[in-house]
Coordinates of C-alpha atoms in Angstrom, one line a residue:
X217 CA -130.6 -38.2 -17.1
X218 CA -131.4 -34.4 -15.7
X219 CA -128.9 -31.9 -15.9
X220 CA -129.4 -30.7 -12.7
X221 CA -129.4 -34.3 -11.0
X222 CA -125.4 -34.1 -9.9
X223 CA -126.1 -30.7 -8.2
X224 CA -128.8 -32.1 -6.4
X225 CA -126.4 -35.2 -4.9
X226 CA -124.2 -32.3 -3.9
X227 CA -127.1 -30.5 -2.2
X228 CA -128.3 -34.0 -0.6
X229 CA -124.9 -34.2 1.2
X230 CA -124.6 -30.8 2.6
X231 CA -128.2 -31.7 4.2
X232 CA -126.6 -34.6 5.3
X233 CA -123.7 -32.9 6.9
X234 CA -126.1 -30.3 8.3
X235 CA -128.3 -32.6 9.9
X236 CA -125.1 -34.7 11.3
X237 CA -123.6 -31.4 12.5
X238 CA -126.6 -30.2 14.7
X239 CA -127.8 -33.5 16.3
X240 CA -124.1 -34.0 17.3
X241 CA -123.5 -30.9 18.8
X242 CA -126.9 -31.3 20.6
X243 CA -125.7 -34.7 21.9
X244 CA -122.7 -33.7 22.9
X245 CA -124.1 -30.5 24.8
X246 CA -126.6 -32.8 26.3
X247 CA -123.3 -35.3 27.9
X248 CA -121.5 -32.1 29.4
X249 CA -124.1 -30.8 30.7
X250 CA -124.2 -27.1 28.8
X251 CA -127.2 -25.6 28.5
X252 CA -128.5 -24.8 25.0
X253 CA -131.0 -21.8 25.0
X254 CA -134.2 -22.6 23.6
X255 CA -134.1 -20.4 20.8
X256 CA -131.3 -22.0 19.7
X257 CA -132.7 -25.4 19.4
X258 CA -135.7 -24.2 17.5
X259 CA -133.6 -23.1 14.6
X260 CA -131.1 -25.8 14.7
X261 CA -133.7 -28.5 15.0
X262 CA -135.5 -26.7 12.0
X263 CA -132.6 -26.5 10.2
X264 CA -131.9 -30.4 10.8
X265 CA -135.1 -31.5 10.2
X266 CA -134.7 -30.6 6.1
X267 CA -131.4 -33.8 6.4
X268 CA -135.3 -35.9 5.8
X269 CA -134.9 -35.2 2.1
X270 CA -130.9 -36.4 1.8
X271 CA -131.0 -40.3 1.8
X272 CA -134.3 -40.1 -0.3
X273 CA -132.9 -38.2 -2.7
X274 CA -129.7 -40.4 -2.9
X275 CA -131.3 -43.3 -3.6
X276 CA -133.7 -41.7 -6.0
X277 CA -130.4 -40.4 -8.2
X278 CA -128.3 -43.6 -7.8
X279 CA -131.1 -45.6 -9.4
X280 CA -131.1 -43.2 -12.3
X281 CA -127.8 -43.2 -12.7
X282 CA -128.0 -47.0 -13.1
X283 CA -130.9 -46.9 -15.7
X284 CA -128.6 -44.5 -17.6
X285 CA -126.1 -46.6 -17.5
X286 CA -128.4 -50.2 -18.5
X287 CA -129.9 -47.9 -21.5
X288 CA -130.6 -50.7 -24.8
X289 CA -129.1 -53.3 -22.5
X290 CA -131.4 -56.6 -21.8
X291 CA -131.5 -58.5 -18.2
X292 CA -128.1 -60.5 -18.6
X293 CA -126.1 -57.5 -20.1
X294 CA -127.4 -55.6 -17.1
X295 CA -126.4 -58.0 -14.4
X296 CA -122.9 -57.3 -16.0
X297 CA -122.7 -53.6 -14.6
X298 CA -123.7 -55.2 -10.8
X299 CA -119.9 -56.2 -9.7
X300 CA -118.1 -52.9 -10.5
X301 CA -121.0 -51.1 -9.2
X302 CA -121.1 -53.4 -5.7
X303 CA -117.2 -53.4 -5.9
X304 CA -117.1 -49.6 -5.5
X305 CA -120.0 -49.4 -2.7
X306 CA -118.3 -52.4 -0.7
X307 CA -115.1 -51.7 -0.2
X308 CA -114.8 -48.1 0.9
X309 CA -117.5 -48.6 3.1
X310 CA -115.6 -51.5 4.6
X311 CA -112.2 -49.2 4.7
X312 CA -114.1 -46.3 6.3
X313 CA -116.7 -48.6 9.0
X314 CA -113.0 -49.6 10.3
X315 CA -111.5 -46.3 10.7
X316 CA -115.1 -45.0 12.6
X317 CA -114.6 -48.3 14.6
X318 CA -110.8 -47.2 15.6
X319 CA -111.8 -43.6 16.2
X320 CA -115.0 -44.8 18.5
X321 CA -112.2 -47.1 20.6
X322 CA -109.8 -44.4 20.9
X323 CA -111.8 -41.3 21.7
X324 CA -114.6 -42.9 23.1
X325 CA -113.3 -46.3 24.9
X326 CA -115.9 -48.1 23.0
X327 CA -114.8 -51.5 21.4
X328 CA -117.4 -54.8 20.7
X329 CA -116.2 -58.5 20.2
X330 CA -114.6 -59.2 16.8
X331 CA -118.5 -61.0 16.1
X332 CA -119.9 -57.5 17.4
X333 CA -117.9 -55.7 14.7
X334 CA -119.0 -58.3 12.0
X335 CA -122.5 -57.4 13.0
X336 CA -122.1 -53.8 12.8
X337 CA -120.4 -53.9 9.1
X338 CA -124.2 -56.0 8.4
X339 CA -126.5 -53.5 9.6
X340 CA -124.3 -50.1 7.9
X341 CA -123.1 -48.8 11.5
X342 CA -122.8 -45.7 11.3
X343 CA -124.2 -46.0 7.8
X344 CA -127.5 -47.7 7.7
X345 CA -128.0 -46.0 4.0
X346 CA -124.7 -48.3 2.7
X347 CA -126.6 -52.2 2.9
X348 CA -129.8 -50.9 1.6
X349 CA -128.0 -49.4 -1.6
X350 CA -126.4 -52.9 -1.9
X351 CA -129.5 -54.4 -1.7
X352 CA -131.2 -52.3 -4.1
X353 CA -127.7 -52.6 -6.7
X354 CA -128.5 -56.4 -6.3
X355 CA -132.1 -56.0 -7.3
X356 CA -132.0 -53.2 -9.9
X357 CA -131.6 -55.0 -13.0
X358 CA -134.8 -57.2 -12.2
X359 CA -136.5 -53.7 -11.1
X360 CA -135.4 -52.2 -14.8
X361 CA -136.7 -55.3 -16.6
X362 CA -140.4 -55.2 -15.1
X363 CA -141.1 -51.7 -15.2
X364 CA -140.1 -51.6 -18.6
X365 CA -143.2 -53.5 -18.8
X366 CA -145.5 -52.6 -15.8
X367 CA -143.8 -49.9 -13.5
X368 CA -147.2 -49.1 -11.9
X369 CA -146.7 -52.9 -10.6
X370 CA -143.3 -52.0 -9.5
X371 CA -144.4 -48.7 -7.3
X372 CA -147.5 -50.2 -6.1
X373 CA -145.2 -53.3 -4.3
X374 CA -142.7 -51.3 -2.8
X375 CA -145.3 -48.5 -1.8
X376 CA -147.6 -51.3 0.2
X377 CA -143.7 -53.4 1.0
X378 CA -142.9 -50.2 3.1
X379 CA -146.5 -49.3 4.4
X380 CA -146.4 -52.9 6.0
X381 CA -142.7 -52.2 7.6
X382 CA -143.8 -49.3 9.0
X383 CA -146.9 -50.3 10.6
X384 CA -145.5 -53.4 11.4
X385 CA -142.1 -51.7 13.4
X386 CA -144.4 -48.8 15.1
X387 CA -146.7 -50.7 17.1
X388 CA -147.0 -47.4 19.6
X389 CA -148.5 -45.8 16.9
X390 CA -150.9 -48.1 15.3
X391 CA -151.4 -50.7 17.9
X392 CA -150.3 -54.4 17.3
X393 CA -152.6 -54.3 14.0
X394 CA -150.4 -56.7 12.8
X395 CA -149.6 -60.7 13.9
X396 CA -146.3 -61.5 15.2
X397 CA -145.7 -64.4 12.6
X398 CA -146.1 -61.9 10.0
X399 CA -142.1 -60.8 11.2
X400 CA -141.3 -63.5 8.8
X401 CA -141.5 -61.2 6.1
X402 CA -139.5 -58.3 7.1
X403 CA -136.6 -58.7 5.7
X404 CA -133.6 -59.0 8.2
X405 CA -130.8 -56.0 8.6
X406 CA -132.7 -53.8 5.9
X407 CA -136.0 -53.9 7.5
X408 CA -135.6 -50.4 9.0
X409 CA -134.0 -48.6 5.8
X410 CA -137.2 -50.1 3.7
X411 CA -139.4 -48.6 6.7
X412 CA -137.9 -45.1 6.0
X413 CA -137.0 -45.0 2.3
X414 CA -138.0 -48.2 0.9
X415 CA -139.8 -46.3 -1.8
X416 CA -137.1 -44.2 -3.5
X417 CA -135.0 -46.4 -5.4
X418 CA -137.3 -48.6 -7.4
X419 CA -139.1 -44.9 -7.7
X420 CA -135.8 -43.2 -9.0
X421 CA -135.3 -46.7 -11.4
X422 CA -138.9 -45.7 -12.8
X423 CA -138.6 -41.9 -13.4
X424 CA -135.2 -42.6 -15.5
X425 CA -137.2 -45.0 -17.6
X426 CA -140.0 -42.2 -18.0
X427 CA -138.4 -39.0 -16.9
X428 CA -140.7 -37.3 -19.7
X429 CA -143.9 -38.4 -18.6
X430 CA -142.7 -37.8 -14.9
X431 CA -142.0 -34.1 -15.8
X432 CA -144.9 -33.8 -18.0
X433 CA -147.5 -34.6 -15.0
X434 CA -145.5 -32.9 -12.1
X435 CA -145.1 -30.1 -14.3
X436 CA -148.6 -29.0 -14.4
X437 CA -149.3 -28.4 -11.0
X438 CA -145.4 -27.5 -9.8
X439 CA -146.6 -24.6 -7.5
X440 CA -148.6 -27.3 -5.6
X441 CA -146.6 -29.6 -5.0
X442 CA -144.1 -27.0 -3.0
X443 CA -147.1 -25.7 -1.4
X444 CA -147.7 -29.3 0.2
X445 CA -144.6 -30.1 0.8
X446 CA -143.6 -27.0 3.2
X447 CA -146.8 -27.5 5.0
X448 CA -145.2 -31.3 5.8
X449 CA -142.3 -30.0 6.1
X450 CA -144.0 -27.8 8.6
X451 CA -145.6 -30.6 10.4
X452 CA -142.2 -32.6 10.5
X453 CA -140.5 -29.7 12.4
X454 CA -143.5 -29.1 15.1
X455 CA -143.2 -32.7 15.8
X456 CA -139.6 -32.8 16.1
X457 CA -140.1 -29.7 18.3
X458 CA -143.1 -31.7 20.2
X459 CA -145.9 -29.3 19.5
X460 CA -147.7 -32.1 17.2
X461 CA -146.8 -35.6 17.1
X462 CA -147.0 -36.9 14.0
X463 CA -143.8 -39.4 13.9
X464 CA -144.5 -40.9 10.0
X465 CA -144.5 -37.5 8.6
X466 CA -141.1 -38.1 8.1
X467 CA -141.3 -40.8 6.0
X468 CA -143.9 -39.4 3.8
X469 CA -142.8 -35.5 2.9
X470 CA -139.3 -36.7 1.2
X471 CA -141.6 -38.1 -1.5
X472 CA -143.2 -34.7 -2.3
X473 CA -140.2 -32.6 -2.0
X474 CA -138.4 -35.2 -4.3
X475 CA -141.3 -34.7 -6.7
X476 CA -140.6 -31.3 -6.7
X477 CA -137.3 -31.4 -7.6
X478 CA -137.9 -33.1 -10.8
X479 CA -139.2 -30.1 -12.4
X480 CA -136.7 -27.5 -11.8
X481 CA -133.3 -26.7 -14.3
X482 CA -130.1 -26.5 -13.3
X483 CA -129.9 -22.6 -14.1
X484 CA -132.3 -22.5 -11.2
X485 CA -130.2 -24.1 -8.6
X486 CA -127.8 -21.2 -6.9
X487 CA -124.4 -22.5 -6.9
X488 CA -124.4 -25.4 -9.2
X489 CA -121.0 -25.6 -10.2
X490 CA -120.3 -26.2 -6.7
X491 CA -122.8 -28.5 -5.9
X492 CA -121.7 -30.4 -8.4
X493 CA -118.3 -30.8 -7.3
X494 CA -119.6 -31.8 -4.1
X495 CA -122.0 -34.3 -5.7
X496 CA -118.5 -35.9 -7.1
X497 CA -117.7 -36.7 -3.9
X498 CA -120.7 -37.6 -2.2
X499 CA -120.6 -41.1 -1.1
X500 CA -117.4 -40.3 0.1
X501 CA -118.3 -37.1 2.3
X502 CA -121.2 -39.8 3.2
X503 CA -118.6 -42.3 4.9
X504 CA -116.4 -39.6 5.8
X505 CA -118.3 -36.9 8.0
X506 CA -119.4 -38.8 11.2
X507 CA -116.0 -39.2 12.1
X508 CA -114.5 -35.6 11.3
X509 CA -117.6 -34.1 13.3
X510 CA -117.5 -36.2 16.2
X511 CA -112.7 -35.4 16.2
X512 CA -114.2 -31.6 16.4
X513 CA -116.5 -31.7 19.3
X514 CA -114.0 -34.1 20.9
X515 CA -111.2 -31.9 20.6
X516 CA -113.0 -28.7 20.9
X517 CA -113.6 -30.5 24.8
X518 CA -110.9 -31.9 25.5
X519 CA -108.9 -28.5 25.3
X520 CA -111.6 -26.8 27.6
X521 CA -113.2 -25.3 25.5
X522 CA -116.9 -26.9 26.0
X523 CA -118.9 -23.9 27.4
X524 CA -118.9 -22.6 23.6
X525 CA -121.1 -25.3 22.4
X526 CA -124.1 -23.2 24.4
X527 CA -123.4 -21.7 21.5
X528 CA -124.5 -24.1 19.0
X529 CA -125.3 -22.1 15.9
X530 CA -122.0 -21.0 15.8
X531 CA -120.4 -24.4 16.5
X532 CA -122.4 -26.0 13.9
X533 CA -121.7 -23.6 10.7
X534 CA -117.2 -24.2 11.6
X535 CA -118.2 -27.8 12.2
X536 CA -120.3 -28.2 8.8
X537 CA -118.2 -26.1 7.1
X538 CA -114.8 -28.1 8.2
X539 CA -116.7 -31.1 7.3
X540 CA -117.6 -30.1 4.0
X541 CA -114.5 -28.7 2.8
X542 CA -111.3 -30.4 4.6
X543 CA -112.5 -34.3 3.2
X544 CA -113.3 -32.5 -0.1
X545 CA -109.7 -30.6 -0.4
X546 CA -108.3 -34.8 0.5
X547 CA -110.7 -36.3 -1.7
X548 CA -109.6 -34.1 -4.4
X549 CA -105.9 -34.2 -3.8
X550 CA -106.1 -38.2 -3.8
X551 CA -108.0 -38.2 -7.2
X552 CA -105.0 -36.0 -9.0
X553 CA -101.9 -37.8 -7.5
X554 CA -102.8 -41.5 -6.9
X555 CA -105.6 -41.3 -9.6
X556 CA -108.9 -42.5 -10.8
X557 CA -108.9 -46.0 -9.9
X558 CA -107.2 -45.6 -5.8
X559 CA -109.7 -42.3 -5.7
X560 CA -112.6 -45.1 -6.5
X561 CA -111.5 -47.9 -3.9
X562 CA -111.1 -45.0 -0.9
X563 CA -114.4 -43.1 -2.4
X564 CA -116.3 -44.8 -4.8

């Protein structure tokens, strides 16, 4: 495993936080009725627009973690690490979808039917990241025991899995290329999260088992890589600001940047040390954020204060940065007096 993979889970949450920050602060401009100036939203939506790289680069990491962990183990020894693993994604995502529930009722007057709530655990409301991680938790083992043996195979079946989701989900953009009995093999509540990231896990499972080779080939031609990754990062911000419209570019430039990353050293990452300790606490900031963001812009209206968030750059660096910090300060505080194992059912 990299030295420098911890900082980059700490850097894939900030983008995460970032990315929550502005489109909330947007949104909630947008239902007052404030006026954002223009300029505003072209650096905001720029700045959001790099959040595309966060849930890639989670699942990427959390499948190396797992191959680091299944090192010299065989199939049934590695289907031994899948309970405490599942145990510790399950449970504070279940504690944490029912506080965002209780804080949607009580600040927003929105409730669902007991069966409606059920639902939403299913599908990862607010979380859609949460069930495919499960999914892929489930499946890793079987993933580690075949590219051992042909990870080519292994890429080349999630690669054309996800190509057929997303064709088969955007029929605005490529027409209805596709029949309708062919739904049969989307896959029910992930079939969106494969659309986006399907790719990333099985392709995190396979650099861990040849990180070498991986660093090897990407480190020949590093300088490309970048180069063609900020011209689609480039092309994913004009269409975000609707001067191109190229929607899948999305989808496709978290796999270059990700590339990218592999080659760098931790001494070249600014901050480590503290990306690291936010990388700690990652899944928890994950489950965590929505709700603190959305309690600020509540109560930053509800005392009358909701002409500032015309000013939105300003409103989103106290709101990321009260994100980032007040659930890590908690986080941290839980972990030294109730301990390791209460930290891991709240946090994972």
């Amino acid at each position: 495993m990299s030295r420098h993979f911890p900082a980059l889970r700490g850097i894939a949450i900030l983008l995460v936080i970032i990315n929550h920050s502005v489109t909330l602060g947007l949104q909630f401009a947008r239902n007052q009725e404030i006026t954002v100036p223009p300029w505003q939203k072209f650096i905001l939506i720029s700045i959001k627009e790099l959040g595309i790289f966060a849930v890639p680069l989670f699942l990427f990491l959390a499948a190396s973690y797992f191959v680091y962990a299944a090192q010299g183990k065989n199939l049934k020894s590695m289907f031994r690490l899948i309970p405490n693993n599942l145990m510790y994604i399950a449970l504070p995502y279940l504690i944490w979808s029912l506080f965002y529930y209780i804080l949607e009722y009580v600040l927003f007057n929105k409730q669902q039917t007991v069966i409606g709530y059920a639902k939403s655990l299913i599908v990862g409301y607010p979380n859609n990241f949460v069930p495919l991680l499960f999914f892929f938790t489930l499946l890793a083992p079987f993933l580690i025991w075949i590219s051992r043996k042909a990870a080519w195979l292994v890429f080349l079946l999630f690669l054309s899995y996800q190509s057929f989701l997303v064709v088969l989900l955007r029929p605005d953009i490529f027409g209805e290329v596709i029949p309708n009995w062919a739904n049969v093999f989307a896959l029910p509540i992930i079939r969106l999260p494969i659309a986006l990231w399907g790719i990333f896990y099985p392709l995190g499972i396979i650099y861990g088992l040849n990180s070498e080779a991986f660093k090897k080939q990407i480190g020949k031609s590093p300088t490309f890589v970048f180069v063609i990754t900020l011209l689609m990062l480039g092309l994913a911000i004009s269409t975000q600001l609707g001067f191109t419209n190229l929607p899948i570019i999305e989808i496709i430039t978290p796999l270059f940047g990700l590339l990218g990353l592999l080659v760098i050293n931790r001494d070249q990452i600014p901050f480590a040390r503290f990306f690291e300790r936010l990388g700690k606490r990652s899944y928890g900031l994950y489950l965590i954020n929505l709700m603190i963001i959305n309690i600020l812009y509540f109560l930053l209206i509800a005392i009358g204060f909701k002409q500032i968030l015309s000013f939105q750059i300003l409103i989103v660096i106290v709101v990321g940065a009260i994100t980032l910090f007040l659930p890590l300060l908690f986080m941290e505080g839980v972990e030294k007096k109730a301990g390791r194992l209460s930290y891991r059912v709240l946090f994972g």
